[in-house]
Amino acid sequence: MSAPQVTGFDLANPPDGFVRDPFPVYDALLEQAPVLRQPDGSVLLCRHADLDRIYRDTTLYSSDKKAAFGPKFGVGSPLFEHHTTSLVFSDPPLHTRVRKIMTSALTPRAIARMEPGLITTVDHLLDAMGARPGAVDLIEDFASSIPIQIIGNLLDVPMDERGPLRDWSLAILGALEPVLSDDQLARGHRAVDEFRDYLTDLIARRRADPGDIETDVLTRLIRGEGADAQLSEIELIQNCIFILNAGHETTTNLIGNGLALLHDHPEQKARLLADPALINPAVEEMLRFRSPNQFGNRETTAPVTIGGLDIAPGTNLHLCIGAANRDPQVFDNPSEFDITRKPNRHLAFAGGPHVCVGLTLARMEGRIAISRLLARFPDYRVTGPRVPGGRIRFRGYAGLPATLG
Ligand code: HEM
């Protein structure tokens, strides 16, 4: 099949089929237009080297989204307040302060302590699916339930209060799509309002009855543990919302995408079954091949030239992680799914000072969920029809019907 012509590609108005399968377009962009001006003046970037450099440089490339999110969400609106206060869309000094507190709470030791609870959660879900006659849904019955429990545990959200977390998270992150319907926007605002009300109450209860400072991330965030200054109430609430969201849909997608990829590549699944120690490189390859987060953004702070294109200060850059992870300059046979790939310098967790805070936790969730499902149900089969997530930025399935064999 010949490569599509992409020199007129517009992320805000993509061609038919792009949401379902963007990878042929990414390949063509890497070949024909790796630095592409968009009709709205923003610039789409696909090369691994460009993304890697930009992620490391917080002087020329800002994460602050106040200018971009004002017109998108309305200044002062719930989504505006949430996204412009959260760690990922901030620059120093707010970024440095909040990040210190979060990383001090998510140390490798703290994450290792979560492993036994994670194994129990996964095994309960496998028991429940195994006890059910007929088909299961690997997203609904498995992948989406794991991060909700893990992130719920992280902030010690009481079990019977976790019900709404998933829908809030989907609505708030869904509002980051390049183009939004009125309904998506309204749902996003409503979710921030409800989530903020819930957390205001949870934080008041935790202040009255603090948790263990060693293990309870919410108590650490309230006290500003690990940094010189405490967070304001708004910073605290919005960053709790952010942590709950950041770790949810992304990890669900890692597990769901990973199980679908193994099903679609039976020879790779057989290799993993024969040598379960390959689970770590297999998870890295799943992250590269179908990154849960396909796009990041930065804004230029000064004039820059990238790939011969002069870019003015204040320009929004779309960083296509999904394309960079298939850049032939960095990866041999990039369109091949190879669970033993080495080296695998993918950018699924971005890089530089904003590199994902939860990457060790996400990798552990992926490793345990996928390896335990595979050990228990080696003959699982995705039967379809698959329900695509329908997003450009966050790539995953909304439904993955399967039999367990
Ligand atoms: C497979 C799962 C995950 C993927 C693919 C992923 C991906 C990413 C990416 C690409 C970024 C950088 C965004 C940017 O700067 O433009 C990021 C940031 C972040 N992630 Fe993750 N993430 C995952 C899981 C998690 C989990 C489980 C948590 C929390 C427990 C988490 C917490 C965060 C936080 C707090 C940031 C902001 C860091 C900063 O701005 O300094 N993520 N993630």
mmCIF file with all atom_site columns, C-alpha atoms in Angstrom, residues 117-256:
data_model
loop_
_atom_site.group_PDB
_atom_site.id
_atom_site.type_symbol
_atom_site.label_atom_id
_atom_site.label_alt_id
_atom_site.label_comp_id
_atom_site.label_asym_id
_atom_site.label_entity_id
_atom_site.label_seq_id
_atom_site.pdbx_PDB_ins_code
_atom_site.Cartn_x
_atom_site.Cartn_y
_atom_site.Cartn_z
_atom_site.occupancy
_atom_site.B_iso_or_equiv
_atom_site.pdbx_formal_charge
_atom_site.auth_seq_id
_atom_site.auth_comp_id
_atom_site.auth_asym_id
_atom_site.auth_atom_id
_atom_site.pdbx_PDB_model_num
ATOM 1   C CA . GLY A 1 117 ? -1.565  -5.529  47.568 1.00 0.00 ? 117 GLY A CA 1
ATOM 2   C CA . LEU A 1 118 ? -1.366  -5.257  43.789 1.00 0.00 ? 118 LEU A CA 1
ATOM 3   C CA . ILE A 1 119 ? -0.922  -9.036  43.425 1.00 0.00 ? 119 ILE A CA 1
ATOM 4   C CA . THR A 1 120 ? -3.973  -9.604  45.654 1.00 0.00 ? 120 THR A CA 1
ATOM 5   C CA . THR A 1 121 ? -6.065  -7.131  43.603 1.00 0.00 ? 121 THR A CA 1
ATOM 6   C CA . VAL A 1 122 ? -5.029  -8.779  40.322 1.00 0.00 ? 122 VAL A CA 1
ATOM 7   C CA . ASP A 1 123 ? -5.659  -12.309 41.619 1.00 0.00 ? 123 ASP A CA 1
ATOM 8   C CA . HIS A 1 124 ? -9.144  -11.368 42.890 1.00 0.00 ? 124 HIS A CA 1
ATOM 9   C CA . LEU A 1 125 ? -10.015 -9.989  39.469 1.00 0.00 ? 125 LEU A CA 1
ATOM 10  C CA . LEU A 1 126 ? -8.675  -13.143 37.786 1.00 0.00 ? 126 LEU A CA 1
ATOM 11  C CA . ASP A 1 127 ? -10.705 -15.321 40.203 1.00 0.00 ? 127 ASP A CA 1
ATOM 12  C CA . ALA A 1 128 ? -13.857 -13.347 39.451 1.00 0.00 ? 128 ALA A CA 1
ATOM 13  C CA . MET A 1 129 ? -13.333 -13.567 35.685 1.00 0.00 ? 129 MET A CA 1
ATOM 14  C CA . GLY A 1 130 ? -12.493 -17.293 35.898 1.00 0.00 ? 130 GLY A CA 1
ATOM 15  C CA . ALA A 1 131 ? -15.695 -17.981 37.835 1.00 0.00 ? 131 ALA A CA 1
ATOM 16  C CA . ARG A 1 132 ? -17.835 -16.329 35.172 1.00 0.00 ? 132 ARG A CA 1
ATOM 17  C CA . PRO A 1 133 ? -19.227 -18.511 32.357 1.00 0.00 ? 133 PRO A CA 1
ATOM 18  C CA . GLY A 1 134 ? -18.818 -17.121 28.832 1.00 0.00 ? 134 GLY A CA 1
ATOM 19  C CA . ALA A 1 135 ? -17.030 -14.008 27.643 1.00 0.00 ? 135 ALA A CA 1
ATOM 20  C CA . VAL A 1 136 ? -15.367 -11.341 29.779 1.00 0.00 ? 136 VAL A CA 1
ATOM 21  C CA . ASP A 1 137 ? -14.298 -7.794  28.998 1.00 0.00 ? 137 ASP A CA 1
ATOM 22  C CA . LEU A 1 138 ? -10.567 -7.327  29.572 1.00 0.00 ? 138 LEU A CA 1
ATOM 23  C CA . ILE A 1 139 ? -11.030 -3.567  30.091 1.00 0.00 ? 139 ILE A CA 1
ATOM 24  C CA . GLU A 1 140 ? -14.167 -3.447  32.214 1.00 0.00 ? 140 GLU A CA 1
ATOM 25  C CA . ASP A 1 141 ? -13.475 -6.603  34.239 1.00 0.00 ? 141 ASP A CA 1
ATOM 26  C CA . PHE A 1 142 ? -9.699  -6.303  34.528 1.00 0.00 ? 142 PHE A CA 1
ATOM 27  C CA . ALA A 1 143 ? -7.516  -3.478  33.141 1.00 0.00 ? 143 ALA A CA 1
ATOM 28  C CA . SER A 1 144 ? -9.546  -0.511  34.410 1.00 0.00 ? 144 SER A CA 1
ATOM 29  C CA . SER A 1 145 ? -10.080 -1.953  37.894 1.00 0.00 ? 145 SER A CA 1
ATOM 30  C CA . ILE A 1 146 ? -6.380  -2.279  38.708 1.00 0.00 ? 146 ILE A CA 1
ATOM 31  C CA . PRO A 1 147 ? -5.190  1.358   38.595 1.00 0.00 ? 147 PRO A CA 1
ATOM 32  C CA . ILE A 1 148 ? -8.356  2.578   40.308 1.00 0.00 ? 148 ILE A CA 1
ATOM 33  C CA . GLN A 1 149 ? -7.521  0.402   43.309 1.00 0.00 ? 149 GLN A CA 1
ATOM 34  C CA . ILE A 1 150 ? -3.799  1.229   43.235 1.00 0.00 ? 150 ILE A CA 1
ATOM 35  C CA . ILE A 1 151 ? -4.261  4.977   42.941 1.00 0.00 ? 151 ILE A CA 1
ATOM 36  C CA . GLY A 1 152 ? -7.165  4.815   45.406 1.00 0.00 ? 152 GLY A CA 1
ATOM 37  C CA . ASN A 1 153 ? -4.794  3.097   47.853 1.00 0.00 ? 153 ASN A CA 1
ATOM 38  C CA . LEU A 1 154 ? -2.117  5.690   47.184 1.00 0.00 ? 154 LEU A CA 1
ATOM 39  C CA . LEU A 1 155 ? -4.331  8.486   48.519 1.00 0.00 ? 155 LEU A CA 1
ATOM 40  C CA . ASP A 1 156 ? -6.185  6.067   50.822 1.00 0.00 ? 156 ASP A CA 1
ATOM 41  C CA . VAL A 1 157 ? -9.606  6.828   49.326 1.00 0.00 ? 157 VAL A CA 1
ATOM 42  C CA . PRO A 1 158 ? -12.113 4.658   51.241 1.00 0.00 ? 158 PRO A CA 1
ATOM 43  C CA . MET A 1 159 ? -13.162 1.601   49.188 1.00 0.00 ? 159 MET A CA 1
ATOM 44  C CA . ASP A 1 160 ? -16.847 2.502   49.074 1.00 0.00 ? 160 ASP A CA 1
ATOM 45  C CA . GLU A 1 161 ? -16.045 6.000   47.755 1.00 0.00 ? 161 GLU A CA 1
ATOM 46  C CA . ARG A 1 162 ? -14.031 4.907   44.673 1.00 0.00 ? 162 ARG A CA 1
ATOM 47  C CA . GLY A 1 163 ? -17.027 4.389   42.351 1.00 0.00 ? 163 GLY A CA 1
ATOM 48  C CA . PRO A 1 164 ? -17.024 7.789   40.581 1.00 0.00 ? 164 PRO A CA 1
ATOM 49  C CA . LEU A 1 165 ? -13.233 8.102   40.191 1.00 0.00 ? 165 LEU A CA 1
ATOM 50  C CA . ARG A 1 166 ? -13.038 6.459   36.768 1.00 0.00 ? 166 ARG A CA 1
ATOM 51  C CA . ASP A 1 167 ? -15.734 8.577   35.104 1.00 0.00 ? 167 ASP A CA 1
ATOM 52  C CA . TRP A 1 168 ? -14.340 11.793  36.590 1.00 0.00 ? 168 TRP A CA 1
ATOM 53  C CA . SER A 1 169 ? -10.914 10.871  35.297 1.00 0.00 ? 169 SER A CA 1
ATOM 54  C CA . LEU A 1 170 ? -12.149 10.006  31.785 1.00 0.00 ? 170 LEU A CA 1
ATOM 55  C CA . ALA A 1 171 ? -14.119 13.261  31.550 1.00 0.00 ? 171 ALA A CA 1
ATOM 56  C CA . ILE A 1 172 ? -11.247 15.481  32.758 1.00 0.00 ? 172 ILE A CA 1
ATOM 57  C CA . LEU A 1 173 ? -8.539  13.909  30.596 1.00 0.00 ? 173 LEU A CA 1
ATOM 58  C CA . GLY A 1 174 ? -10.972 13.666  27.663 1.00 0.00 ? 174 GLY A CA 1
ATOM 59  C CA . ALA A 1 175 ? -11.104 17.462  27.694 1.00 0.00 ? 175 ALA A CA 1
ATOM 60  C CA . LEU A 1 176 ? -7.446  17.502  26.553 1.00 0.00 ? 176 LEU A CA 1
ATOM 61  C CA . GLU A 1 177 ? -8.403  16.184  23.093 1.00 0.00 ? 177 GLU A CA 1
ATOM 62  C CA . PRO A 1 178 ? -7.407  18.562  20.259 1.00 0.00 ? 178 PRO A CA 1
ATOM 63  C CA . VAL A 1 179 ? -11.084 19.156  19.356 1.00 0.00 ? 179 VAL A CA 1
ATOM 64  C CA . LEU A 1 180 ? -13.949 19.097  21.869 1.00 0.00 ? 180 LEU A CA 1
ATOM 65  C CA . SER A 1 181 ? -17.733 18.879  21.563 1.00 0.00 ? 181 SER A CA 1
ATOM 66  C CA . ASP A 1 182 ? -19.913 21.090  23.816 1.00 0.00 ? 182 ASP A CA 1
ATOM 67  C CA . ASP A 1 183 ? -20.992 17.943  25.618 1.00 0.00 ? 183 ASP A CA 1
ATOM 68  C CA . GLN A 1 184 ? -17.389 16.818  26.298 1.00 0.00 ? 184 GLN A CA 1
ATOM 69  C CA . LEU A 1 185 ? -16.571 20.289  27.600 1.00 0.00 ? 185 LEU A CA 1
ATOM 70  C CA . ALA A 1 186 ? -19.607 20.377  29.898 1.00 0.00 ? 186 ALA A CA 1
ATOM 71  C CA . ARG A 1 187 ? -18.830 16.890  31.227 1.00 0.00 ? 187 ARG A CA 1
ATOM 72  C CA . GLY A 1 188 ? -15.216 17.911  31.904 1.00 0.00 ? 188 GLY A CA 1
ATOM 73  C CA . HIS A 1 189 ? -16.226 21.028  33.879 1.00 0.00 ? 189 HIS A CA 1
ATOM 74  C CA . ARG A 1 190 ? -18.805 19.067  35.866 1.00 0.00 ? 190 ARG A CA 1
ATOM 75  C CA . ALA A 1 191 ? -16.271 16.334  36.681 1.00 0.00 ? 191 ALA A CA 1
ATOM 76  C CA . VAL A 1 192 ? -13.748 18.877  38.040 1.00 0.00 ? 192 VAL A CA 1
ATOM 77  C CA . ASP A 1 193 ? -16.471 20.470  40.214 1.00 0.00 ? 193 ASP A CA 1
ATOM 78  C CA . GLU A 1 194 ? -17.618 17.144  41.638 1.00 0.00 ? 194 GLU A CA 1
ATOM 79  C CA . PHE A 1 195 ? -14.089 15.842  42.134 1.00 0.00 ? 195 PHE A CA 1
ATOM 80  C CA . ARG A 1 196 ? -13.053 19.100  43.897 1.00 0.00 ? 196 ARG A CA 1
ATOM 81  C CA . ASP A 1 197 ? -16.049 18.904  46.254 1.00 0.00 ? 197 ASP A CA 1
ATOM 82  C CA . TYR A 1 198 ? -15.247 15.284  47.042 1.00 0.00 ? 198 TYR A CA 1
ATOM 83  C CA . LEU A 1 199 ? -11.557 15.990  47.729 1.00 0.00 ? 199 LEU A CA 1
ATOM 84  C CA . THR A 1 200 ? -12.298 19.052  49.864 1.00 0.00 ? 200 THR A CA 1
ATOM 85  C CA . ASP A 1 201 ? -14.242 16.737  52.131 1.00 0.00 ? 201 ASP A CA 1
ATOM 86  C CA . LEU A 1 202 ? -11.644 13.921  52.035 1.00 0.00 ? 202 LEU A CA 1
ATOM 87  C CA . ILE A 1 203 ? -8.821  16.369  52.839 1.00 0.00 ? 203 ILE A CA 1
ATOM 88  C CA . ALA A 1 204 ? -10.776 17.814  55.789 1.00 0.00 ? 204 ALA A CA 1
ATOM 89  C CA . ARG A 1 205 ? -11.253 14.287  57.151 1.00 0.00 ? 205 ARG A CA 1
ATOM 90  C CA . ARG A 1 206 ? -7.546  13.481  56.644 1.00 0.00 ? 206 ARG A CA 1
ATOM 91  C CA . ARG A 1 207 ? -6.451  16.695  58.375 1.00 0.00 ? 207 ARG A CA 1
ATOM 92  C CA . ALA A 1 208 ? -8.597  15.684  61.348 1.00 0.00 ? 208 ALA A CA 1
ATOM 93  C CA . ASP A 1 209 ? -7.297  12.118  61.293 1.00 0.00 ? 209 ASP A CA 1
ATOM 94  C CA . PRO A 1 210 ? -3.867  12.017  59.551 1.00 0.00 ? 210 PRO A CA 1
ATOM 95  C CA . GLY A 1 211 ? -2.552  8.811   57.995 1.00 0.00 ? 211 GLY A CA 1
ATOM 96  C CA . ASP A 1 212 ? 0.909   7.255   58.376 1.00 0.00 ? 212 ASP A CA 1
ATOM 97  C CA . ILE A 1 213 ? 3.381   9.890   57.113 1.00 0.00 ? 213 ILE A CA 1
ATOM 98  C CA . GLU A 1 214 ? 5.585   7.098   55.702 1.00 0.00 ? 214 GLU A CA 1
ATOM 99  C CA . THR A 1 215 ? 2.950   5.556   53.480 1.00 0.00 ? 215 THR A CA 1
ATOM 100 C CA . ASP A 1 216 ? 0.006   7.911   53.036 1.00 0.00 ? 216 ASP A CA 1
ATOM 101 C CA . VAL A 1 217 ? 0.604   10.130  50.016 1.00 0.00 ? 217 VAL A CA 1
ATOM 102 C CA . LEU A 1 218 ? -2.335  12.413  50.842 1.00 0.00 ? 218 LEU A CA 1
ATOM 103 C CA . THR A 1 219 ? -1.017  13.121  54.351 1.00 0.00 ? 219 THR A CA 1
ATOM 104 C CA . ARG A 1 220 ? 2.397   13.866  52.812 1.00 0.00 ? 220 ARG A CA 1
ATOM 105 C CA . LEU A 1 221 ? 0.865   16.209  50.247 1.00 0.00 ? 221 LEU A CA 1
ATOM 106 C CA . ILE A 1 222 ? -1.154  18.009  52.958 1.00 0.00 ? 222 ILE A CA 1
ATOM 107 C CA . ARG A 1 223 ? 1.975   18.535  55.079 1.00 0.00 ? 223 ARG A CA 1
ATOM 108 C CA . GLY A 1 224 ? 4.165   19.474  52.084 1.00 0.00 ? 224 GLY A CA 1
ATOM 109 C CA . GLU A 1 225 ? 6.522   16.668  53.132 1.00 0.00 ? 225 GLU A CA 1
ATOM 110 C CA . GLY A 1 226 ? 9.790   16.724  51.135 1.00 0.00 ? 226 GLY A CA 1
ATOM 111 C CA . ALA A 1 227 ? 9.633   20.427  50.142 1.00 0.00 ? 227 ALA A CA 1
ATOM 112 C CA . ASP A 1 228 ? 10.252  23.778  51.819 1.00 0.00 ? 228 ASP A CA 1
ATOM 113 C CA . ALA A 1 229 ? 6.753   25.155  51.423 1.00 0.00 ? 229 ALA A CA 1
ATOM 114 C CA . GLN A 1 230 ? 3.275   23.666  51.729 1.00 0.00 ? 230 GLN A CA 1
ATOM 115 C CA . LEU A 1 231 ? 0.794   23.647  48.867 1.00 0.00 ? 231 LEU A CA 1
ATOM 116 C CA . SER A 1 232 ? -2.111  26.070  48.884 1.00 0.00 ? 232 SER A CA 1
ATOM 117 C CA . GLU A 1 233 ? -5.560  24.467  49.210 1.00 0.00 ? 233 GLU A CA 1
ATOM 118 C CA . ILE A 1 234 ? -6.208  24.849  45.466 1.00 0.00 ? 234 ILE A CA 1
ATOM 119 C CA . GLU A 1 235 ? -2.795  23.440  44.533 1.00 0.00 ? 235 GLU A CA 1
ATOM 120 C CA . LEU A 1 236 ? -3.379  20.532  46.889 1.00 0.00 ? 236 LEU A CA 1
ATOM 121 C CA . ILE A 1 237 ? -6.834  19.673  45.551 1.00 0.00 ? 237 ILE A CA 1
ATOM 122 C CA . GLN A 1 238 ? -5.973  20.066  41.866 1.00 0.00 ? 238 GLN A CA 1
ATOM 123 C CA . ASN A 1 239 ? -2.808  17.986  42.187 1.00 0.00 ? 239 ASN A CA 1
ATOM 124 C CA . CYS A 1 240 ? -4.688  15.210  43.998 1.00 0.00 ? 240 CYS A CA 1
ATOM 125 C CA . ILE A 1 241 ? -7.130  15.207  41.091 1.00 0.00 ? 241 ILE A CA 1
ATOM 126 C CA . PHE A 1 242 ? -4.163  15.137  38.735 1.00 0.00 ? 242 PHE A CA 1
ATOM 127 C CA . ILE A 1 243 ? -2.455  12.183  40.433 1.00 0.00 ? 243 ILE A CA 1
ATOM 128 C CA . LEU A 1 244 ? -5.693  10.208  40.425 1.00 0.00 ? 244 LEU A CA 1
ATOM 129 C CA . ASN A 1 245 ? -6.190  10.936  36.720 1.00 0.00 ? 245 ASN A CA 1
ATOM 130 C CA . ALA A 1 246 ? -2.565  10.591  35.566 1.00 0.00 ? 246 ALA A CA 1
ATOM 131 C CA . GLY A 1 247 ? -2.260  7.087   36.892 1.00 0.00 ? 247 GLY A CA 1
ATOM 132 C CA . HIS A 1 248 ? -5.612  5.800   35.777 1.00 0.00 ? 248 HIS A CA 1
ATOM 133 C CA . GLU A 1 249 ? -6.451  5.852   32.071 1.00 0.00 ? 249 GLU A CA 1
ATOM 134 C CA . THR A 1 250 ? -2.788  5.570   31.036 1.00 0.00 ? 250 THR A CA 1
ATOM 135 C CA . THR A 1 251 ? -2.223  2.380   33.032 1.00 0.00 ? 251 THR A CA 1
ATOM 136 C CA . THR A 1 252 ? -5.568  0.905   31.952 1.00 0.00 ? 252 THR A CA 1
ATOM 137 C CA . ASN A 1 253 ? -4.440  1.468   28.373 1.00 0.00 ? 253 ASN A CA 1
ATOM 138 C CA . LEU A 1 254 ? -1.017  -0.095  28.960 1.00 0.00 ? 254 LEU A CA 1
ATOM 139 C CA . ILE A 1 255 ? -2.643  -3.296  30.250 1.00 0.00 ? 255 ILE A CA 1
ATOM 140 C CA . GLY A 1 256 ? -5.428  -3.388  27.625 1.00 0.00 ? 256 GLY A CA 1
#
